[in-house]
């Protein structure tokens, strides 16, 4: 059996490895000139290395940890915690959180835990909770907080996790994701990074395959017939017995299907929303943020939102990760790197003097992602979620947006396991 895999992010690469192990022949296609997709480690030479895309692994992301083990890589424990918090000119640390914000945080968590008790998996079976599906996470956070500072903190915290403002996230969708966190003890979030970079891991995964990836091959059209699937790329065609498409939903929307996909599938793809995410990374002569009881991690109420020490090589890099409405500010800036640096300088004047150069990665305008990662928008779970993953004949769908760990590297791997099961069984 010959299976085409289109999209060589980590979901496609993992699916290829599992299929080869099961004895299938695979043909690999990727629109970009590299594998890895939204895992992209940038190496500018001279030790200037940073993650432009996905970066952090939670301690209970068991598939990612097992994959690292397979490649003889031990996960890199995070540095730079606890975060510094800056709100209206006042500063503290996450472990010394202001009491009002801490109480609000605990109140939100307790309310979410309580609501999760009545929910079940799979998420779309919670038909009795249509009201939750139509509500926004932002409203829930407003309802369960009492202080302005607490509201700011929980909004910032969950925006970072969802990759989008809580007002664009559905409450039921968020709660079914929160169910993953119920057994956590507190230190699991962003516990590790991938040693050498997530991009290097993807390259190693590609090298370990028997099949060679066909890069620079954007898929335009999929023609499904009784005896196979024809894949039509910008340059050339390929006939396979079955295909796995791992394209993020907005990229999938641009592909033409003959015959058309079912209405339910098309609506699910259209309704699957991606967060607006940018990363800005600055190189400095010295890591002025190290020492002094701090290591670069900050959450602030300014439009730079969040920073951390992003250095993956010897050169000091400070990374900012901005989601939602604030990301649009940087997209519209003529020089977002310098404008962002000015913002960092408001908190730390030494940044200006030690600055060398910087880069912005705008995932919302990336032609093959068109967003950071998926979140479950209001109304999505009950109407659309069950239609996003199932196959349409010989066409199978994978990628983080089709998983229960929506948005995460873990979810991309989960989707690869599911889709290979569909084909092999
Ligand atoms: C800034 C940022 C920060 C993140 N932080 C984290 C984090 O800390 N932890 C975490 O777990 N996750 C994080 N994520 C999410 C994580 O990166 C993704 O969930 C994961 O990489 C998705 O993998 P995937 O294989 O499903 O999709 P992708 O990596 O997007 O792979 C899909 C592939 O399809 C290709 N493609 C698209 N269109 C076509 C076409 N027409 N023809 C052929 N190929 C096509 C793309 O080029 C891409 O290579 C982050 C993402 C971003 C952008």
Coordinates of C-alpha atoms and ligand atoms in Angstrom, one line a residue:
X1 CA 0.0 0.0 0.0
X2 CA 1.3 3.4 -0.9
X3 CA 0.3 6.3 1.3
X4 CA 1.0 9.9 0.5
X5 CA 1.7 12.3 3.4
X6 CA 1.3 15.9 2.7
X7 CA 2.7 18.4 5.3
X8 CA 5.9 17.4 7.0
X9 CA 5.5 19.1 10.4
X10 CA 5.9 16.8 13.3
X11 CA 2.5 15.1 12.7
X12 CA 3.4 14.2 9.2
X13 CA 6.9 13.0 10.1
X14 CA 5.6 10.9 13.0
X15 CA 2.9 9.4 10.8
X16 CA 5.5 8.5 8.2
X17 CA 7.7 6.7 10.7
X18 CA 4.8 4.8 12.1
X19 CA 3.6 3.8 8.7
X20 CA 7.0 2.7 7.5
X21 CA 7.4 0.6 10.7
X22 CA 4.0 -1.0 9.8
X23 CA 5.4 -1.9 6.4
X24 CA 3.6 0.7 4.2
X25 CA 5.3 2.6 1.4
X26 CA 5.1 6.3 2.0
X27 CA 5.5 9.3 -0.4
X28 CA 6.3 12.6 1.4
X29 CA 5.4 16.1 0.3
X30 CA 6.0 19.5 1.9
X31 CA 5.2 23.0 0.6
X32 CA 8.2 24.7 2.3
X33 CA 11.9 24.2 1.6
X34 CA 12.3 22.5 5.0
X35 CA 10.5 20.0 7.2
X36 CA 9.2 20.9 10.7
X37 CA 6.3 23.3 9.9
X38 CA 5.5 25.3 13.0
X39 CA 8.6 23.8 14.7
X40 CA 11.3 26.0 13.4
X41 CA 14.6 26.5 15.0
X42 CA 16.4 29.4 13.5
X43 CA 20.2 29.2 13.3
X44 CA 21.9 32.4 12.2
X45 CA 25.4 31.1 12.8
X46 CA 27.9 32.2 15.4
X47 CA 25.8 30.6 18.2
X48 CA 22.7 32.7 17.3
X49 CA 20.0 30.0 17.7
X50 CA 16.4 30.4 18.8
X51 CA 12.9 28.8 18.4
X52 CA 10.7 30.8 16.1
X53 CA 7.7 28.5 16.6
X54 CA 6.7 25.8 19.1
X55 CA 9.2 25.6 22.0
X56 CA 7.9 24.2 25.3
X57 CA 7.0 20.7 26.4
X58 CA 4.8 20.1 29.4
X59 CA 5.9 17.4 31.9
X60 CA 2.9 15.2 31.0
X61 CA 3.4 15.4 27.3
X62 CA 4.4 11.7 27.3
X63 CA 4.4 11.2 23.5
X64 CA 6.9 14.1 23.0
X65 CA 9.1 12.8 25.9
X66 CA 9.0 9.2 24.5
X67 CA 10.0 10.6 21.0
X68 CA 13.0 12.4 22.5
X69 CA 14.0 9.2 24.2
X70 CA 13.8 7.4 20.9
X71 CA 16.3 9.9 19.5
X72 CA 18.5 9.6 22.6
X73 CA 17.7 13.2 23.6
X74 CA 17.1 14.1 27.2
X75 CA 14.6 17.0 27.6
X76 CA 16.2 20.3 28.6
X77 CA 14.7 21.5 31.9
X78 CA 13.4 25.1 31.6
X79 CA 15.4 27.9 33.0
X80 CA 14.2 31.4 33.9
X81 CA 11.3 30.6 36.2
X82 CA 9.6 32.0 38.2
X83 CA 8.3 34.6 35.9
X84 CA 8.5 38.3 36.8
X85 CA 5.0 39.9 36.6
X86 CA 4.7 43.6 35.7
X87 CA 1.3 45.3 36.1
X88 CA 0.7 49.1 36.1
X89 CA 4.3 49.8 37.0
X90 CA 4.4 47.3 39.9
X91 CA 6.5 44.2 39.8
X92 CA 6.5 40.8 41.6
X93 CA 7.3 37.2 40.8
X94 CA 4.9 34.4 40.0
X95 CA 5.8 32.5 43.2
X96 CA 5.2 35.7 45.2
X97 CA 2.0 36.6 43.4
X98 CA -0.1 39.5 44.7
X99 CA -2.8 38.1 47.0
X100 CA -5.7 39.4 45.1
X101 CA -4.5 37.9 41.9
X102 CA -3.7 34.6 43.5
X103 CA -7.1 34.4 45.0
X104 CA -8.7 35.1 41.7
X105 CA -6.5 32.6 40.0
X106 CA -7.5 29.9 42.5
X107 CA -11.2 30.9 42.2
X108 CA -11.1 30.4 38.5
X109 CA -9.3 27.1 38.8
X110 CA -11.8 25.8 41.4
X111 CA -14.8 26.8 39.3
X112 CA -13.2 25.1 36.2
X113 CA -12.5 21.9 38.2
X114 CA -16.1 21.9 39.4
X115 CA -17.5 22.3 35.9
X116 CA -15.2 19.6 34.5
X117 CA -16.8 17.1 36.9
X118 CA -19.9 17.0 34.8
X119 CA -18.2 16.9 31.4
X120 CA -17.0 13.8 29.5
X121 CA -14.9 12.8 26.6
X122 CA -15.2 13.0 23.6
X123 CA -16.1 16.7 24.0
X124 CA -19.0 16.7 21.4
X125 CA -20.9 14.3 23.6
X126 CA -21.6 17.1 26.1
X127 CA -24.8 18.0 24.3
X128 CA -26.4 19.1 27.6
X129 CA -23.9 21.9 27.9
X130 CA -24.8 24.0 24.8
X131 CA -24.8 27.1 27.0
X132 CA -21.1 26.5 27.9
X133 CA -20.2 25.9 24.2
X134 CA -21.8 29.3 23.3
X135 CA -20.1 31.2 26.1
X136 CA -16.7 32.8 25.9
X137 CA -13.7 31.9 28.2
X138 CA -13.3 35.7 28.7
X139 CA -16.8 36.0 30.3
X140 CA -16.1 33.0 32.6
X141 CA -12.8 34.7 33.7
X142 CA -14.6 38.0 34.4
X143 CA -17.3 36.2 36.3
X144 CA -14.9 34.4 38.6
X145 CA -12.5 37.2 39.4
X146 CA -12.9 40.1 41.8
X147 CA -9.8 42.3 41.3
X148 CA -8.6 44.1 38.2
X149 CA -5.1 42.7 38.7
X150 CA -6.5 39.1 39.1
X151 CA -8.5 39.5 35.9
X152 CA -5.4 40.8 34.1
X153 CA -3.4 37.8 35.4
X154 CA -5.9 35.0 34.4
X155 CA -6.5 36.6 31.0
X156 CA -2.8 36.8 30.4
X157 CA -2.2 33.2 31.6
X158 CA -4.9 31.6 29.5
X159 CA -4.2 33.7 26.5
X160 CA -0.7 32.4 26.5
X161 CA -1.9 28.8 26.7
X162 CA -4.6 29.2 24.1
X163 CA -2.6 31.5 21.7
X164 CA -5.5 33.8 21.4
X165 CA -7.5 36.3 23.6
X166 CA -9.9 34.5 25.9
X167 CA -12.8 36.3 24.3
X168 CA -12.3 34.3 21.1
X169 CA -12.2 31.0 22.9
X170 CA -15.3 29.0 23.7
X171 CA -15.8 28.0 27.3
X172 CA -16.7 24.3 26.7
X173 CA -13.7 24.0 24.4
X174 CA -11.4 25.4 27.0
X175 CA -12.9 23.2 29.7
X176 CA -12.4 20.0 27.8
X177 CA -8.8 21.0 27.3
X178 CA -8.5 21.9 31.0
X179 CA -9.5 18.3 31.8
X180 CA -6.0 17.3 30.8
X181 CA -4.7 19.4 33.7
X182 CA -6.9 18.0 36.4
X183 CA -4.3 15.5 37.7
X184 CA -1.4 18.1 37.6
X185 CA 0.5 19.1 40.7
X186 CA 1.6 22.5 39.6
X187 CA 5.0 22.4 37.9
X188 CA 4.1 20.5 34.7
X189 CA 3.5 23.6 32.4
X190 CA 6.4 24.4 30.1
X191 CA 8.8 22.1 32.0
X192 CA 11.2 21.3 29.1
X193 CA 12.6 22.4 25.8
X194 CA 13.9 20.1 23.0
X195 CA 17.7 20.0 23.3
X196 CA 19.3 21.3 20.0
X197 CA 15.9 22.7 19.0
X198 CA 12.6 21.4 17.8
X199 CA 13.6 22.0 14.2
X200 CA 16.7 19.8 14.6
X201 CA 14.5 17.0 16.0
X202 CA 12.3 17.2 12.9
X203 CA 15.3 17.0 10.7
X204 CA 16.5 13.9 12.5
X205 CA 13.0 12.4 12.2
X206 CA 13.1 13.0 8.4
X207 CA 16.6 11.5 8.1
X208 CA 15.5 8.4 10.0
X209 CA 12.8 7.7 7.3
X210 CA 13.3 5.4 4.3
X211 CA 11.5 7.8 2.0
X212 CA 12.9 11.1 0.9
X213 CA 10.8 14.2 1.4
X214 CA 9.7 16.1 -1.7
X215 CA 10.2 19.7 -0.5
X216 CA 8.8 22.8 -2.3
X217 CA 5.7 20.9 -3.2
X218 CA 2.5 22.8 -2.3
X219 CA -0.6 20.7 -2.7
X220 CA -3.3 22.4 -4.8
X221 CA -5.9 19.7 -5.6
X222 CA -6.9 16.2 -4.4
X223 CA -8.9 14.0 -6.7
X224 CA -10.4 10.9 -5.1
X225 CA -11.5 7.9 -7.2
X226 CA -12.6 4.4 -6.5
X227 CA -9.0 3.0 -6.9
X228 CA -6.9 5.7 -5.3
X229 CA -6.2 9.4 -4.8
X230 CA -4.5 11.7 -7.2
X231 CA -2.5 14.5 -5.6
X232 CA -1.9 17.6 -7.8
X233 CA 0.9 19.8 -6.7
X234 CA 2.0 23.2 -8.0
X235 CA 4.5 21.2 -10.1
X236 CA 3.4 17.6 -10.9
X237 CA 1.0 14.9 -9.8
X238 CA 1.2 11.7 -7.8
X239 CA -1.1 8.7 -7.5
X240 CA -1.4 7.0 -4.1
X241 CA -3.7 4.5 -2.4
X242 CA -4.5 6.8 0.5
X243 CA -3.4 10.2 1.7
X244 CA -2.8 11.9 5.0
X245 CA -3.2 15.6 5.0
X246 CA -1.7 17.4 8.0
X247 CA -2.2 20.9 6.7
X248 CA -3.4 23.5 9.3
X249 CA -7.1 24.3 8.7
X250 CA -6.6 27.6 6.8
X251 CA -4.1 25.9 4.5
X252 CA -6.5 23.0 4.0
X253 CA -9.3 25.4 3.0
X254 CA -7.2 26.5 0.0
X255 CA -7.0 22.9 -1.4
X256 CA -9.6 21.9 -4.0
X257 CA -11.2 18.5 -3.5
X258 CA -12.8 16.5 -6.3
X259 CA -15.4 15.4 -5.4
X260 CA -16.0 18.1 -2.7
X261 CA -15.6 17.1 0.9
X262 CA -18.8 16.7 2.8
X263 CA -20.5 19.9 4.0
X264 CA -19.9 18.9 7.7
X265 CA -16.2 18.4 7.0
X266 CA -15.9 21.7 5.1
X267 CA -17.7 23.6 7.8
X268 CA -15.5 22.0 10.5
X269 CA -12.3 23.1 8.6
X270 CA -13.7 26.6 8.2
X271 CA -14.8 26.9 11.8
X272 CA -11.4 25.6 13.2
X273 CA -9.8 28.8 14.3
X274 CA -6.1 29.5 14.6
X275 CA -4.7 32.0 17.2
X276 CA -3.0 35.2 16.1
X277 CA 0.6 34.7 17.2
X278 CA 3.9 36.5 16.6
X279 CA 7.3 36.0 18.1
X280 CA 10.0 38.7 18.3
X281 CA 13.5 37.6 19.2
X282 CA 16.3 40.0 20.0
X283 CA 20.0 39.2 20.2
X284 CA 22.1 41.1 22.8
X285 CA 25.8 41.4 23.5
X286 CA 25.3 40.2 27.0
X287 CA 22.4 38.4 28.7
X288 CA 21.7 41.3 31.0
X289 CA 18.6 39.4 32.4
X290 CA 20.6 36.5 33.9
X291 CA 21.4 36.7 37.6
X292 CA 19.8 39.2 40.0
X293 CA 17.1 36.6 40.8
X294 CA 15.7 36.7 37.3
X295 CA 16.3 35.0 34.0
X296 CA 14.3 36.9 31.4
X297 CA 10.8 35.4 31.9
X298 CA 8.2 38.1 32.3
X299 CA 4.5 38.6 31.8
X300 CA 3.5 42.2 31.6
X301 CA 0.4 44.3 30.9
X302 CA 2.1 46.1 27.9
X303 CA 1.7 44.9 24.3
X304 CA 4.9 42.8 24.5
X305 CA 2.9 40.5 26.8
X306 CA 5.5 37.9 27.6
X307 CA 9.3 37.3 27.3
X308 CA 11.8 34.6 28.2
X309 CA 15.4 33.7 27.6
X310 CA 15.2 32.1 24.2
X311 CA 18.9 31.4 23.7
X312 CA 19.4 27.9 22.3
X313 CA 23.1 28.5 21.4
X314 CA 25.8 30.7 22.9
X315 CA 24.4 34.1 21.8
X316 CA 22.0 35.7 24.3
X317 CA 18.5 35.9 22.9
X318 CA 15.4 37.3 24.5
X319 CA 12.2 36.1 23.0
X320 CA 8.7 37.7 23.2
X321 CA 5.6 35.7 22.4
X322 CA 2.5 37.8 21.7
X323 CA -1.0 36.5 21.0
X324 CA -4.4 37.9 20.1
X325 CA -5.2 41.6 19.5
X326 CA -1.7 42.8 20.7
X327 CA -0.1 40.7 18.0
X328 CA -1.8 43.0 15.4
X329 CA 0.1 46.0 16.9
X330 CA 3.4 44.4 15.9
X331 CA 2.2 43.2 12.6
X332 CA 1.3 46.8 11.7
X333 CA 4.6 48.3 12.9
X334 CA 7.0 49.3 10.2
X335 CA 9.9 48.1 12.3
X336 CA 8.4 45.7 15.0
X337 CA 11.8 44.6 16.2
X338 CA 12.9 48.1 17.2
X339 CA 9.5 49.1 18.4
X340 CA 9.4 45.9 20.5
X341 CA 12.9 46.7 21.8
X342 CA 11.7 50.1 22.9
X343 CA 8.9 48.4 24.8
X344 CA 11.4 46.0 26.5
X345 CA 13.5 49.1 27.4
X346 CA 10.6 50.6 29.3
X347 CA 11.1 47.7 31.8
X348 CA 14.8 47.3 31.4
X349 CA 16.8 50.3 30.1
X350 CA 20.0 48.3 29.8
X351 CA 18.4 46.4 26.8
X352 CA 18.9 49.4 24.5
X353 CA 22.6 49.6 25.0
X354 CA 23.3 45.9 24.7
X355 CA 21.1 45.2 21.7
X356 CA 22.7 43.7 18.5
X357 CA 19.8 42.8 16.1
X358 CA 16.4 41.0 16.0
X359 CA 13.8 39.2 14.0
X360 CA 10.0 38.9 14.0
X361 CA 8.1 35.7 13.0
X362 CA 4.5 36.5 12.1
X363 CA 2.7 33.1 12.1
X364 CA -0.6 34.7 11.2
X365 CA 0.8 35.8 7.8
X366 CA 2.8 32.6 7.2
X367 CA 1.3 31.2 4.0
X368 CA 1.4 27.6 5.2
X369 CA 0.1 28.1 8.7
X370 CA -2.0 31.3 8.7
X371 CA -2.0 31.3 12.5
X372 CA -0.1 30.0 15.6
X373 CA -2.1 27.0 16.6
X374 CA -5.8 26.0 16.9
X375 CA -8.2 26.8 19.7
X376 CA -11.8 25.8 20.1
X377 CA -14.0 28.8 19.3
X378 CA -17.5 29.4 20.8
X379 CA -19.9 27.0 19.3
X380 CA -17.2 24.8 17.8
X381 CA -17.3 21.8 20.1
X382 CA -20.9 20.7 19.7
X383 CA -21.4 21.6 16.0
X384 CA -18.1 20.9 14.4
X385 CA -15.5 19.1 16.4
X386 CA -16.6 15.6 15.7
X387 CA -16.2 16.2 11.9
X388 CA -12.6 17.5 11.9
X389 CA -10.7 14.3 12.3
X390 CA -12.6 11.4 10.6
X391 CA -11.4 10.3 7.1
X392 CA -13.3 11.0 3.9
X393 CA -12.9 7.8 2.0
X394 CA -9.1 7.4 1.3
X395 CA -8.3 10.9 2.6
X396 CA -7.2 11.0 6.2
X397 CA -6.7 14.1 8.3
X398 CA -4.0 14.7 11.0
X399 CA -2.3 17.7 12.7
X400 CA -2.7 19.3 16.1
X401 CA -6.1 20.7 15.3
X402 CA -7.5 17.2 15.0
X403 CA -6.3 16.0 18.4
X404 CA -7.5 16.1 22.0
X405 CA -4.3 18.0 22.9
X406 CA -5.4 20.7 20.5
X407 CA -2.6 23.3 19.8
X408 CA 0.3 21.3 21.2
X409 CA 3.2 19.3 19.8
X410 CA 1.7 16.5 21.9
X411 CA -1.5 16.8 19.9
X412 CA 0.3 16.6 16.6
X413 CA 1.9 13.3 17.7
X414 CA -1.5 12.1 19.1
X415 CA -3.0 12.8 15.7
X416 CA -0.3 10.8 13.9
X417 CA -1.0 7.8 16.0
X418 CA -4.7 8.0 15.4
X419 CA -4.4 8.4 11.6
X420 CA -1.9 5.6 11.2
X421 CA -4.3 3.4 13.2
X422 CA -7.1 4.3 10.8
X423 CA -5.0 3.2 7.8
X424 CA -3.3 0.2 9.2
X425 CA -6.5 -1.2 10.6
Ligands
LIG1 C1 4.9 30.8 18.0 C2 4.4 29.4 18.3 C3 4.6 28.9 19.6 C4 4.2 27.7 20.0 N1 4.5 27.2 21.2 C5 4.2 25.9 21.5 C6 4.8 25.3 22.7 O1 5.5 26.0 23.5 N2 4.4 24.0 23.0 C7 3.7 23.3 22.1 O2 3.4 22.1 22.4 N3 3.2 23.8 21.0 C8 3.5 25.1 20.6 N4 3.1 25.6 19.4 C9 2.2 24.7 18.6 C10 3.1 23.6 17.8 O3 4.1 24.3 17.2 C11 2.1 23.0 16.9 O4 1.0 22.4 17.6 C12 2.8 21.8 16.1 O5 4.1 22.1 15.6 C13 1.9 21.5 14.9 O6 2.4 20.4 14.2 P1 1.6 19.9 12.9 O7 2.4 18.8 12.3 O8 0.2 19.5 13.3 O9 1.4 21.1 11.9 P2 2.6 21.9 11.1 O10 3.8 22.0 11.9 O11 2.0 23.2 10.7 O12 2.8 21.0 9.8 C14 1.9 21.1 8.7 C15 2.8 21.2 7.5 O13 2.0 21.3 6.3 C16 2.7 22.1 5.4 N5 1.7 22.7 4.4 C17 0.8 23.6 4.6 N6 0.1 23.8 3.4 C18 0.6 22.9 2.5 C19 0.3 22.6 1.2 N7 -0.7 23.3 0.5 N8 1.0 21.7 0.5 C20 2.0 21.0 1.2 N9 2.3 21.2 2.5 C21 1.6 22.2 3.1 C22 3.3 23.2 6.3 O14 4.3 23.9 5.6 C23 3.8 22.4 7.5 O15 5.1 21.9 7.3 C24 3.5 26.8 19.0 C25 3.3 27.3 17.8 C26 3.7 28.6 17.4 C27 3.5 29.1 16.0

